[in-house]
Short mmCIF file of C-alpha atoms in Angstrom, two decimals:
data_model
loop_
_atom_site.label_atom_id
_atom_site.label_comp_id
_atom_site.label_asym_id
_atom_site.label_seq_id
_atom_site.Cartn_x
_atom_site.Cartn_y
_atom_site.Cartn_z
CA MET A 6 -18.34 -149.65 11.91
CA VAL A 7 -22.03 -149.62 11.19
CA ASP A 8 -24.22 -147.21 13.09
CA PHE A 9 -27.19 -149.42 13.89
CA ALA A 10 -29.07 -146.65 15.65
CA SER A 11 -29.37 -144.69 12.44
CA ALA A 12 -29.78 -147.46 9.93
CA ALA A 13 -29.36 -146.06 6.48
CA PRO A 14 -32.39 -144.16 5.26
CA ALA A 15 -33.90 -145.61 2.14
CA LEU A 16 -34.97 -143.86 -0.99
CA ASP A 17 -38.07 -145.09 -2.76
CA ALA A 18 -36.97 -145.76 -6.29
CA GLY A 19 -40.39 -146.97 -7.29
CA ALA A 20 -43.51 -148.46 -5.79
CA ASP A 21 -41.83 -151.71 -4.92
CA THR A 22 -38.17 -150.87 -4.43
CA HIS A 23 -36.03 -149.25 -1.76
CA VAL A 24 -32.52 -147.98 -2.34
CA LEU A 25 -30.05 -148.18 0.54
CA PRO A 26 -26.81 -146.24 0.18
CA ASP A 27 -24.85 -149.03 1.84
CA HIS A 28 -25.06 -152.65 0.70
CA ARG A 29 -23.33 -154.22 3.72
CA SER A 30 -25.36 -156.96 5.36
CA GLU A 31 -25.23 -155.27 8.77
CA THR A 32 -26.78 -152.14 7.32
CA VAL A 33 -29.47 -154.04 5.45
CA TYR A 34 -30.27 -156.03 8.60
CA ALA A 35 -30.57 -152.88 10.69
CA TRP A 36 -32.70 -151.15 8.06
CA LEU A 37 -35.11 -154.06 7.85
CA GLU A 38 -35.37 -154.14 11.63
CA LYS A 39 -36.13 -150.44 11.74
CA ARG A 40 -38.73 -150.91 9.04
CA GLY A 41 -40.30 -153.75 11.02
CA TRP A 42 -39.59 -156.36 8.37
CA GLY A 43 -38.04 -159.75 8.83
CA ASP A 44 -38.48 -162.24 11.65
CA GLY A 45 -35.67 -160.90 13.83
CA LEU A 46 -33.01 -163.09 12.24
CA PRO A 47 -30.69 -161.93 9.46
CA VAL A 48 -32.10 -162.30 5.97
CA VAL A 49 -30.74 -162.50 2.47
CA PRO A 50 -31.18 -159.01 0.94
CA PRO A 51 -33.88 -159.26 -1.75
CA THR A 52 -32.11 -157.65 -4.67
CA ARG A 53 -33.68 -157.58 -8.10
CA GLU A 54 -31.12 -160.09 -9.41
CA ARG A 55 -31.86 -162.58 -6.65
CA VAL A 56 -35.62 -162.24 -7.04
CA GLU A 57 -35.40 -162.68 -10.81
CA ALA A 58 -33.29 -165.80 -10.29
CA MET A 59 -35.90 -167.11 -7.87
CA LEU A 60 -38.63 -166.56 -10.47
CA ALA A 61 -36.63 -167.86 -13.44
CA GLY A 62 -37.87 -171.44 -13.19
CA TYR A 63 -41.41 -170.65 -12.14
CA ASN A 64 -43.93 -171.82 -14.72
CA GLY A 65 -46.98 -169.77 -13.73
CA ASP A 66 -47.92 -166.11 -14.02
CA PRO A 67 -45.66 -164.22 -11.60
CA ASP A 68 -48.30 -161.55 -11.11
CA GLU A 69 -51.26 -163.82 -10.41
CA VAL A 70 -53.03 -162.66 -7.25
CA ILE A 71 -53.22 -165.85 -5.22
CA GLY A 72 -55.09 -164.17 -2.43
CA ALA A 73 -55.18 -161.23 -0.02
CA LEU A 74 -53.56 -162.19 3.28
CA PRO A 75 -55.31 -160.82 6.38
CA PRO A 76 -55.20 -158.73 8.42
CA ARG A 77 -53.22 -156.39 6.16
CA LEU A 78 -54.92 -157.84 3.09
CA GLY A 79 -51.76 -157.54 1.05
CA GLU A 80 -51.96 -159.27 -2.30
CA ALA A 81 -49.81 -162.39 -2.48
CA THR A 82 -48.38 -162.91 -5.96
CA PRO A 83 -45.57 -165.29 -6.94
CA ARG A 84 -43.39 -162.22 -7.53
CA VAL A 85 -43.86 -160.86 -4.01
CA LEU A 86 -43.57 -164.37 -2.61
CA ALA A 87 -40.26 -164.68 -4.45
CA VAL A 88 -39.01 -161.62 -2.55
CA ASN A 89 -39.86 -163.37 0.69
CA ALA A 90 -38.34 -166.63 -0.52
CA VAL A 91 -35.06 -164.84 -1.20
CA MET A 92 -35.13 -163.23 2.23
CA ALA A 93 -35.76 -166.62 3.86
CA GLY A 94 -32.83 -168.22 2.03
CA CYS A 95 -34.85 -170.49 -0.25
CA THR A 96 -33.51 -171.96 -3.45
CA PRO A 97 -35.66 -171.59 -6.60
CA PRO A 98 -37.20 -175.11 -6.48
CA SER A 99 -38.98 -174.07 -3.29
CA LEU A 100 -40.93 -171.24 -4.92
CA PRO A 101 -43.71 -173.44 -6.39
CA LEU A 102 -44.05 -175.07 -2.98
CA LEU A 103 -44.32 -171.67 -1.33
CA VAL A 104 -46.99 -170.67 -3.84
CA ALA A 105 -48.89 -173.90 -3.09
CA ALA A 106 -48.64 -173.27 0.64
CA ILE A 107 -50.01 -169.76 0.26
CA ARG A 108 -52.84 -171.08 -1.94
CA GLY A 109 -53.62 -173.40 0.94
CA VAL A 110 -53.72 -170.72 3.63
CA CYS A 111 -55.99 -168.63 1.39
CA ALA A 112 -58.64 -171.37 1.30
CA PRO A 113 -61.67 -170.18 3.33
CA GLU A 114 -61.64 -173.24 5.57
CA PHE A 115 -58.10 -172.46 6.70
CA ASN A 116 -59.44 -169.27 8.35
CA LEU A 117 -56.20 -167.32 8.00
CA ARG A 118 -57.91 -164.24 9.41
CA GLY A 119 -58.17 -166.11 12.69
CA VAL A 120 -54.91 -168.05 12.51
CA ASN A 121 -52.88 -164.92 11.79
CA SER A 122 -54.39 -162.89 14.61
CA THR A 123 -55.29 -165.10 17.54
CA THR A 124 -53.86 -164.91 21.05
CA HIS A 125 -53.29 -168.69 20.73
CA PRO A 126 -49.71 -169.52 19.72
CA VAL A 127 -50.79 -171.30 16.51
CA SER A 128 -48.33 -171.50 13.66
CA VAL A 129 -48.73 -172.58 10.05
CA MET A 130 -47.40 -176.10 9.72
CA VAL A 131 -46.07 -176.83 6.23
CA LEU A 132 -45.78 -180.43 5.10
CA VAL A 133 -44.20 -181.46 1.79
CA HIS A 134 -45.28 -184.61 -0.04
CA GLY A 135 -44.24 -186.55 -3.11
CA GLU A 136 -41.49 -186.02 -5.65
CA ALA A 137 -40.75 -182.54 -4.36
CA VAL A 138 -39.31 -184.05 -1.19
CA ARG A 139 -36.31 -185.56 -2.94
CA ALA A 140 -36.16 -183.05 -5.81
CA GLY A 141 -36.19 -180.08 -3.46
CA GLY A 142 -33.66 -181.54 -1.06
CA PHE A 143 -36.07 -181.83 1.86
CA ASN A 144 -35.25 -183.96 4.85
CA ALA A 145 -38.08 -186.40 5.60
CA GLY A 146 -35.94 -188.55 7.87
CA THR A 147 -33.97 -188.07 11.06
CA GLY A 148 -34.57 -184.61 12.47
CA THR A 149 -37.18 -183.65 9.86
CA LEU A 150 -38.53 -180.96 12.18
CA GLY A 151 -35.14 -179.92 13.50
CA PRO A 152 -32.40 -177.63 12.25
CA GLY A 153 -29.76 -178.34 9.66
CA ASN A 154 -31.58 -178.75 6.36
CA ARG A 155 -31.87 -175.71 4.14
CA ALA A 156 -35.03 -176.70 2.27
CA ASN A 157 -37.04 -177.55 5.41
CA ALA A 158 -35.81 -174.50 7.30
CA THR A 159 -36.24 -171.94 4.57
CA LEU A 160 -39.61 -173.00 3.12
CA GLY A 161 -41.19 -172.79 6.56
CA ARG A 162 -39.47 -169.48 7.14
CA ALA A 163 -40.63 -168.10 3.80
CA VAL A 164 -44.25 -168.90 4.67
CA ARG A 165 -43.82 -167.02 7.94
CA LEU A 166 -42.16 -164.05 6.24
CA ALA A 167 -45.05 -163.87 3.77
CA LEU A 168 -47.51 -163.84 6.69
CA LEU A 169 -45.48 -161.11 8.39
CA HIS A 170 -44.90 -158.90 5.38
CA ILE A 171 -47.86 -159.45 3.07
CA GLY A 172 -50.33 -160.40 5.77
CA GLY A 173 -49.21 -157.90 8.39
CA GLY A 174 -49.22 -160.62 11.02
CA THR A 175 -46.64 -158.83 13.11
CA ALA A 176 -46.52 -158.70 16.87
CA LYS A 177 -47.07 -155.47 18.76
CA GLY A 178 -44.45 -152.83 18.21
CA ALA A 179 -43.08 -154.26 15.03
CA GLY A 180 -43.59 -152.98 11.56
CA ASP A 181 -45.58 -150.37 9.77
CA SER A 182 -48.14 -152.89 8.62
CA GLY A 183 -50.11 -153.12 11.83
CA MET A 184 -49.88 -155.46 14.76
CA GLY A 185 -52.09 -158.19 13.45
CA ASP A 186 -50.61 -161.03 15.48
CA ALA A 187 -51.92 -160.91 19.05
CA ALA A 188 -50.36 -164.21 20.18
CA THR A 189 -49.97 -164.03 23.94
CA HIS A 190 -46.66 -165.88 23.77
CA GLY A 191 -46.25 -167.24 20.27
CA GLN A 192 -44.24 -170.44 19.87
CA PRO A 193 -40.86 -171.33 18.37
CA SER A 194 -42.47 -172.88 15.31
CA LYS A 195 -43.58 -169.39 14.29
CA TYR A 196 -40.06 -168.94 12.92
CA THR A 197 -40.27 -172.02 10.72
CA PHE A 198 -42.46 -175.12 10.83
CA CYS A 199 -41.82 -177.33 7.83
CA PHE A 200 -41.15 -181.02 7.42
CA ALA A 201 -41.62 -183.71 4.82
CA GLU A 202 -43.61 -186.95 4.62
CA ASN A 203 -41.33 -189.98 4.67
CA ALA A 204 -43.16 -191.96 2.00
CA GLU A 205 -40.34 -194.48 1.66
CA ALA A 206 -40.70 -195.46 5.32
CA SER A 207 -44.49 -195.42 5.34
CA PRO A 208 -46.40 -198.70 5.19
CA TRP A 209 -49.48 -196.89 3.91
CA PRO A 210 -50.35 -194.81 0.84
CA VAL A 211 -48.96 -191.28 0.91
CA TYR A 212 -51.03 -188.75 2.83
CA PRO A 213 -52.44 -186.84 -0.19
CA ARG A 214 -53.61 -190.14 -1.70
CA ALA A 215 -55.53 -190.84 1.50
CA LEU A 216 -57.39 -187.60 0.83
CA GLY A 217 -58.14 -188.65 -2.72
CA LEU A 218 -55.56 -186.32 -4.20
CA ASP A 219 -53.41 -187.85 -6.91
CA ALA A 220 -50.57 -185.40 -7.42
CA ARG A 221 -46.86 -185.88 -8.05
CA SER A 222 -46.12 -183.34 -5.35
CA ALA A 223 -48.27 -181.54 -2.84
CA VAL A 224 -48.07 -179.26 0.16
CA THR A 225 -50.26 -179.45 3.25
CA VAL A 226 -50.76 -176.45 5.51
CA ALA A 227 -52.40 -176.64 8.92
CA GLY A 228 -52.82 -174.22 11.83
CA MET A 229 -51.25 -176.13 14.68
CA GLU A 230 -49.51 -176.03 18.03
CA ASN A 231 -45.98 -177.24 18.47
CA PRO A 232 -45.66 -181.04 18.36
CA HIS A 233 -45.74 -183.10 21.55
CA ASN A 234 -43.47 -186.13 21.67
CA ILE A 235 -44.71 -189.68 22.29
CA HIS A 236 -42.03 -192.09 23.47
CA ASP A 237 -42.66 -195.82 23.52
CA MET A 238 -39.92 -198.42 23.32
CA GLU A 239 -41.54 -200.87 25.71
CA THR A 240 -44.38 -202.19 23.61
CA ARG A 241 -44.05 -205.70 22.20
CA GLY A 242 -46.74 -207.68 20.47
CA GLY A 243 -49.93 -205.73 19.83
CA PRO A 244 -49.33 -202.04 19.16
CA ALA A 245 -52.27 -200.67 21.16
CA PRO A 246 -50.14 -199.36 24.09
CA ILE A 247 -48.33 -196.98 21.72
CA LEU A 248 -51.63 -195.48 20.67
CA ASP A 249 -52.90 -195.42 24.25
CA LYS A 250 -50.04 -193.10 25.11
CA MET A 251 -50.95 -190.88 22.17
CA ALA A 252 -54.55 -190.80 23.34
CA THR A 253 -53.49 -189.50 26.75
CA VAL A 254 -51.67 -186.61 25.08
CA MET A 255 -54.61 -185.87 22.80
CA ALA A 256 -57.10 -185.86 25.68
CA THR A 257 -55.85 -182.78 27.51
CA PHE A 258 -58.08 -179.79 28.26
CA GLY A 259 -55.42 -177.18 27.53
CA VAL A 260 -55.72 -177.63 23.78
CA ASN A 261 -58.31 -175.89 21.63
CA ASN A 262 -59.42 -179.28 20.35
CA ALA A 263 -61.27 -179.64 23.65
CA VAL A 264 -63.59 -176.73 22.85
CA VAL A 265 -63.89 -177.14 19.09
CA SER A 266 -65.03 -180.62 18.18
CA SER A 267 -64.43 -180.07 14.46
CA ALA A 268 -60.70 -179.57 15.08
CA GLU A 269 -58.05 -181.87 13.69
CA TYR A 270 -55.02 -183.57 15.17
CA PHE A 271 -51.96 -184.54 13.18
CA ILE A 272 -50.33 -187.77 14.30
CA VAL A 273 -46.81 -188.02 12.91
CA LEU A 274 -45.65 -191.59 13.35
CA GLY A 275 -42.00 -192.38 13.44
CA PRO A 276 -41.21 -195.16 10.95
CA GLU A 277 -40.60 -197.70 13.72
CA HIS A 278 -43.96 -197.12 15.39
CA ALA A 279 -45.64 -197.18 11.97
CA ALA A 280 -43.95 -200.51 11.19
CA THR A 281 -45.15 -201.95 14.50
CA LEU A 282 -48.72 -200.92 13.69
CA ALA A 283 -48.68 -202.08 10.08
CA GLY A 284 -46.92 -205.30 11.03
CA ASP A 285 -49.89 -206.16 13.19
CA GLY A 286 -52.22 -205.51 10.27
CA TRP A 287 -53.35 -202.02 11.16
CA ALA A 288 -54.33 -199.73 8.29
CA ARG A 289 -54.31 -195.94 8.58
CA GLN A 290 -58.07 -196.04 9.17
CA ASP A 291 -57.61 -198.49 12.05
CA VAL A 292 -55.24 -196.08 13.77
CA GLN A 293 -57.72 -193.25 13.28
CA ALA A 294 -60.60 -195.35 14.62
CA TYR A 295 -58.65 -196.52 17.67
CA LEU A 296 -57.51 -193.04 18.65
CA PHE A 297 -61.02 -191.73 18.12
CA GLU A 298 -62.28 -194.30 20.62
CA LYS A 299 -59.48 -193.84 23.14
CA ALA A 300 -58.92 -190.07 23.19
CA ARG A 301 -61.94 -189.32 25.34
CA ARG A 302 -62.89 -187.84 28.69
CA PRO A 303 -66.16 -187.83 30.64
CA ALA A 304 -68.66 -185.41 29.12
CA GLY A 305 -69.28 -183.94 32.55
CA ASP A 306 -65.60 -182.98 32.78
CA PHE A 307 -65.87 -181.14 29.48
CA ARG A 308 -68.91 -179.24 30.71
CA ARG A 309 -67.30 -178.36 34.04
CA HIS A 310 -64.28 -176.84 32.31
CA PHE A 311 -65.85 -174.93 29.45
CA GLN A 312 -68.75 -172.50 29.62
CA SER A 313 -69.24 -172.14 25.92
CA SER A 314 -67.89 -174.49 23.35
CA MET A 315 -68.40 -175.79 19.87
CA TRP A 316 -69.45 -179.41 20.25
CA ARG A 317 -71.81 -181.33 18.02
CA PRO A 318 -75.36 -181.71 19.37
CA TRP A 319 -74.87 -185.43 20.01
CA MET A 320 -71.90 -184.59 22.22
CA ARG A 321 -73.95 -182.13 24.22
CA ALA A 322 -76.55 -184.85 24.79
CA LEU A 323 -74.07 -187.22 26.46
CA GLY A 324 -74.50 -187.97 30.15
CA ASP A 325 -71.89 -186.73 32.60
CA ASP A 326 -70.28 -190.16 32.88
CA ASP A 327 -70.33 -190.91 29.16
CA LEU A 328 -67.00 -190.59 27.39
CA GLN A 329 -66.86 -187.72 24.93
CA PRO A 330 -64.29 -187.88 22.11
CA MET A 331 -61.82 -185.03 21.67
CA THR A 332 -62.86 -184.61 18.05
CA GLU A 333 -66.13 -185.38 16.31
CA THR A 334 -64.92 -187.82 13.64
CA ALA A 335 -62.07 -190.29 13.24
CA GLU A 336 -61.17 -188.57 9.96
CA ASN A 337 -60.14 -185.47 11.90
CA ILE A 338 -57.21 -187.51 13.21
CA ARG A 339 -54.67 -187.13 10.40
CA ILE A 340 -52.07 -189.88 10.17
CA LEU A 341 -48.75 -189.86 8.32
CA VAL A 342 -45.17 -191.03 8.67
CA ALA A 343 -42.13 -188.77 8.98
CA GLY A 344 -38.80 -188.80 10.74
CA GLY A 345 -36.06 -191.37 11.14
CA PRO A 346 -35.21 -194.37 13.30
CA GLY A 347 -36.24 -194.30 16.94
CA LYS A 348 -39.23 -195.10 19.08
CA HIS A 349 -40.81 -191.67 18.89
CA SER A 350 -43.93 -190.21 17.31
CA LEU A 351 -45.67 -186.86 17.57
CA VAL A 352 -49.10 -185.56 18.44
CA ILE A 353 -49.81 -182.11 16.98
CA PRO A 354 -52.95 -180.37 18.30
CA SER A 355 -54.87 -177.76 16.34
CA TRP A 356 -55.74 -174.13 16.90
CA GLY A 357 -59.34 -175.24 16.47
CA LEU A 358 -61.38 -173.27 13.97
CA THR A 359 -59.18 -174.06 11.05
CA ARG A 360 -58.97 -176.94 8.59
CA SER A 361 -55.83 -178.27 7.01
CA VAL A 362 -55.54 -177.86 3.26
CA THR A 363 -53.52 -180.03 0.88
CA THR A 364 -52.70 -178.39 -2.44
CA PRO A 365 -51.06 -179.96 -5.48
CA VAL A 366 -47.88 -178.25 -6.62
CA ASP A 367 -48.19 -176.53 -10.00
CA MET B 188 -22.02 -149.20 -2.57
CA ALA B 189 -25.77 -148.74 -2.82
CA VAL B 190 -28.17 -151.64 -2.99
CA THR B 191 -31.73 -151.78 -4.30
CA LEU B 192 -34.10 -154.02 -2.38
CA LEU B 193 -37.48 -155.21 -3.58
CA ASP B 194 -40.45 -154.72 -1.30
CA PRO B 195 -41.60 -157.93 0.45
CA ALA B 196 -45.05 -156.66 1.45
CA GLY B 197 -46.80 -156.22 -1.87
CA ARG B 198 -49.77 -154.13 -2.82
CA VAL B 199 -52.88 -153.68 -0.69
CA GLY B 200 -56.04 -153.63 -2.74
CA GLU B 201 -58.43 -152.90 0.11
CA PRO B 202 -60.33 -149.65 -0.56
CA THR B 203 -60.94 -147.05 2.12
CA LYS B 204 -64.42 -147.24 3.60
CA GLN B 205 -66.74 -144.76 5.31
CA LEU B 206 -68.73 -145.01 8.52
CA ALA B 207 -72.50 -145.10 8.54
CA ALA B 208 -73.93 -141.82 9.83
CA GLY B 209 -74.47 -141.63 13.57
CA ILE B 210 -78.02 -141.43 14.96
CA GLU B 211 -78.36 -137.92 16.30
CA VAL B 212 -81.37 -138.70 18.50
CA LEU B 213 -81.62 -142.21 19.87
CA THR B 214 -85.18 -141.95 21.16
CA GLY B 215 -87.10 -144.81 19.62
CA ALA B 216 -84.01 -146.24 17.95
CA ARG B 217 -83.61 -150.02 17.89
CA ILE B 218 -80.45 -151.36 19.49
CA ALA B 219 -79.20 -154.90 18.88
CA VAL B 220 -76.36 -156.89 20.38
CA LEU B 221 -74.23 -159.24 18.30
CA ASP B 222 -72.62 -161.64 20.78
CA ASN B 223 -69.52 -163.59 19.71
CA LEU B 224 -69.91 -165.94 22.69
CA LYS B 225 -66.61 -165.04 24.29
CA PRO B 226 -67.11 -165.43 28.04
CA HIS B 227 -69.25 -162.53 29.33
CA ALA B 228 -69.21 -160.61 26.02
CA GLY B 229 -72.95 -160.87 25.57
CA TYR B 230 -73.53 -159.94 29.20
CA ILE B 231 -71.64 -156.65 29.10
CA GLN B 232 -72.80 -155.71 25.61
CA GLY B 233 -76.39 -156.31 26.72
CA ALA B 234 -75.79 -154.24 29.84
CA ILE B 235 -74.47 -151.33 27.81
CA ALA B 236 -77.38 -151.62 25.38
CA ARG B 237 -79.91 -151.46 28.21
CA LEU B 238 -78.18 -148.53 29.90
CA LEU B 239 -78.14 -146.70 26.60
CA ALA B 240 -81.82 -147.46 26.06
CA GLU B 241 -82.78 -146.30 29.57
CA ARG B 242 -80.91 -143.06 29.11
CA THR B 243 -82.23 -142.18 25.65
CA GLY B 244 -85.59 -143.86 25.17
CA ALA B 245 -84.20 -146.33 22.66
CA VAL B 246 -85.27 -149.98 22.76
CA VAL B 247 -83.19 -153.16 22.81
CA THR B 248 -84.74 -155.29 20.10
CA LEU B 249 -82.37 -158.20 19.59
CA GLU B 250 -79.52 -160.01 21.32
CA ILE B 251 -78.16 -162.60 18.94
CA PRO B 252 -75.09 -164.83 18.99
CA LYS B 253 -72.94 -165.95 16.10
CA VAL B 254 -71.53 -169.46 16.05
CA SER B 255 -68.00 -168.61 17.11
CA ALA B 256 -65.77 -165.67 17.96
CA ALA B 257 -63.25 -166.99 15.47
CA LEU B 258 -65.63 -166.93 12.51
CA PRO B 259 -67.64 -164.20 10.76
CA ALA B 260 -71.26 -163.57 11.65
CA GLU B 261 -73.44 -165.88 9.59
CA PRO B 262 -75.49 -164.31 6.73
CA GLU B 263 -78.77 -165.08 8.50
CA VAL B 264 -77.50 -163.32 11.63
CA LEU B 265 -76.53 -160.25 9.61
CA GLU B 266 -79.93 -160.35 7.92
CA ARG B 267 -81.75 -160.34 11.26
CA LEU B 268 -79.61 -157.46 12.47
CA GLN B 269 -80.43 -155.47 9.38
CA GLU B 270 -84.13 -156.13 9.92
CA SER B 271 -84.12 -155.38 13.63
CA ALA B 272 -81.55 -152.72 14.41
CA ASP B 273 -80.64 -149.11 13.85
CA LEU B 274 -77.57 -149.48 16.06
CA VAL B 275 -75.49 -152.58 16.84
CA ILE B 276 -73.16 -153.26 19.74
CA THR B 277 -70.81 -156.05 18.80
CA GLY B 278 -67.63 -157.66 19.99
CA SER B 279 -65.91 -158.57 21.95
CA ALA B 280 -62.44 -157.59 20.92
CA ASP B 281 -60.88 -159.38 23.86
CA CYS B 282 -58.46 -161.73 22.13
CA GLY B 283 -56.72 -161.92 18.77
CA SER B 284 -58.96 -163.90 16.46
CA CYS B 285 -62.11 -162.53 18.08
CA THR B 286 -60.81 -159.01 17.53
CA SER B 287 -60.03 -159.77 13.91
CA TRP B 288 -63.43 -161.26 13.16
CA SER B 289 -65.30 -158.68 15.27
CA CYS B 290 -63.56 -155.98 13.24
CA HIS B 291 -64.68 -157.78 10.09
CA ASP B 292 -68.30 -157.90 11.31
CA THR B 293 -68.10 -154.23 12.28
CA VAL B 294 -66.95 -153.23 8.81
CA VAL B 295 -69.71 -155.32 7.21
CA LEU B 296 -72.42 -153.77 9.40
CA GLU B 297 -71.14 -150.21 8.94
CA GLN B 298 -71.10 -150.75 5.18
CA ALA B 299 -74.70 -151.97 5.45
CA GLY B 300 -75.55 -148.55 6.91
CA ILE B 301 -75.81 -149.55 10.58
CA PRO B 302 -73.63 -147.62 13.03
CA THR B 303 -71.84 -150.28 15.04
CA LEU B 304 -70.03 -150.02 18.35
CA LEU B 305 -67.16 -152.49 18.61
CA LEU B 306 -66.65 -153.39 22.25
CA ALA B 307 -62.93 -153.80 22.99
CA THR B 308 -61.09 -154.31 26.23
CA ALA B 309 -58.23 -151.93 26.99
CA GLY B 310 -55.64 -154.58 26.19
CA PHE B 311 -57.04 -155.07 22.70
CA THR B 312 -58.19 -151.58 21.75
CA GLU B 313 -55.03 -150.72 19.85
CA LEU B 314 -55.27 -154.00 17.96
CA ALA B 315 -58.92 -153.31 17.14
CA ARG B 316 -58.05 -149.85 15.81
CA GLN B 317 -55.19 -151.18 13.72
CA VAL B 318 -57.17 -154.08 12.30
CA THR B 319 -60.22 -151.99 11.40
CA ALA B 320 -57.82 -149.56 9.71
CA LEU B 321 -56.28 -152.47 7.77
CA TYR B 322 -59.80 -153.45 6.72
CA GLY B 323 -60.30 -149.94 5.35
CA LEU B 324 -62.28 -148.38 8.23
CA ARG B 325 -59.77 -146.29 10.12
CA GLN B 326 -62.42 -144.37 12.08
CA ALA B 327 -64.36 -147.39 13.39
CA ARG B 328 -66.43 -146.82 16.53
CA VAL B 329 -64.31 -148.68 19.08
CA LEU B 330 -65.88 -148.67 22.56
CA THR B 331 -63.29 -149.49 25.20
CA VAL B 332 -63.93 -151.08 28.57
CA ARG B 333 -61.26 -151.90 31.12
CA GLY B 334 -61.50 -155.67 30.83
CA PRO B 335 -60.57 -158.39 30.83
CA LEU B 336 -64.02 -159.90 30.36
CA GLY B 337 -63.02 -163.48 31.05
CA GLY B 338 -62.85 -164.11 34.79
CA SER B 339 -64.68 -160.92 35.79
CA THR B 340 -67.73 -161.06 38.05
CA ASP B 341 -71.14 -159.75 37.05
CA ALA B 342 -70.64 -156.81 39.42
CA GLU B 343 -67.33 -155.95 37.78
CA LEU B 344 -68.90 -156.24 34.34
CA ASP B 345 -71.78 -154.00 35.40
CA THR B 346 -69.30 -151.38 36.58
CA MET B 347 -67.42 -151.56 33.29
CA ALA B 348 -70.71 -151.13 31.41
CA LEU B 349 -71.63 -148.12 33.48
CA GLU B 350 -68.24 -146.54 32.85
CA ALA B 351 -68.62 -147.08 29.09
CA VAL B 352 -72.12 -145.83 28.50
CA GLU B 353 -71.23 -142.15 28.11
CA ASN B 354 -68.71 -142.94 25.42
CA ALA B 355 -71.18 -145.33 23.79
CA LEU B 356 -73.66 -142.46 23.57
CA VAL B 357 -71.10 -140.21 21.90
CA LEU B 358 -70.02 -142.87 19.42
CA ALA B 359 -73.60 -143.77 18.51
CA THR B 360 -74.80 -140.22 17.97
CA THR B 361 -71.85 -138.84 16.04
CA THR B 362 -69.85 -139.83 12.99
CA PRO B 363 -66.23 -139.87 14.13
CA ALA B 364 -63.64 -138.57 11.75
CA ALA B 365 -60.74 -140.80 10.93
CA PRO B 366 -57.70 -140.15 13.10
CA ALA B 367 -54.66 -138.93 11.29
CA ALA B 368 -52.65 -141.77 9.79
CA ALA B 369 -49.59 -142.69 11.83
#
């Protein structure tokens, strides 16, 4: 019987190791909890053997400092990321993707200092593109954002564990690394938020190509809310009614997009909706342009709801009855295809003062 | 059987920093407000600045906003503060990202030699202390008001300012020692 109340004390065997006198998983779990590490779920104990196995196929320098993750400003290296990957349950092919994701969140425009600390529930959305989808065993089809696939579940979890451990983005009361995460409620996607682009079902070029990035594999990170479902199985003929429904979801005042006009949306089209659009001759840019025109509300409504906000000057000049878009450019509406059969798509709003980053995989 | 676990947190390279010296006598000192545009932040910071000036003979020389609470103060804003102020009241630390970036601005200003009061509401004071400590400035001058700022009336904000001014005076005129590490 394990005494959880007095989880085994650890001995420091070196700067980066801890020796527990009892290897049983219950003891390790309790010790990590007491230490304030982990995400509350059981983890794989990060032994030296497991971490070395995780690093064995990594081609880069394992001690490269990719960046300092705020608020703790811990230095993220592939070696420390490998510890977190082991804890999350990743297999070694996911490590380069984890490194790419962390490179992305370290880009200044991602604003990790804000994302990792805000009262907003924002999570880091991780999106896998290209050859890595199949090679890494990711599920880009049915249930891509749901449970049941190890690669999806564990890569997203590893990113979160890195933010918790290296970044100190822990909620109040947890951990010895500070309480950097002030999220009023948080959201379930803070445990894991990873899916894959379904390039095979997409009628358009893959998402990184649309950004001008020609890479065999890539990872996109974005600071986003949980997805909101869009259901349309009624539309026949022209596809505009599908997008009109999306526009109604985008044009809500509860999202930070309403106060930050530079904020992005991700529109994740199910393959069937994407086929309806493309079958009618719509390109990705047409979808962006249509949603930009339709996701609007009267400028006077914006002004009545928000005392201070970050809108472009031309938006501030609009009359009360003029329609103000929810974001300042059509390009801020990011379009891609993921998921399986069914008449569903997703609208994913942003935290606001953050930009998505797409990074090629080394 | 024993097990050796590797540390998942990694090294912290952030060096420990020191506060700027407090201004022992505020008479004639220039006070500036750095407003992060959170609702009512500028109002209460300005109120505290004016109360402090009335009490000590200091002058309020500048009240300047930055673009967003969720971003750092722009270089030109920091430059104007350095030109115009001996003491800065900044904030607010009244949410997560605004606390994080206000802590960042506070550290930058203190390292530029300007004692800086970081206005925090009671609900976010602990966060502000932890984050400034993570940024290397464990002894940051955190000035707490009851809060919350959002939704409070001007009268309520004025009362909070009045309650805070004595502590503001102490923080501005002394150089607090770092609390013992937890």
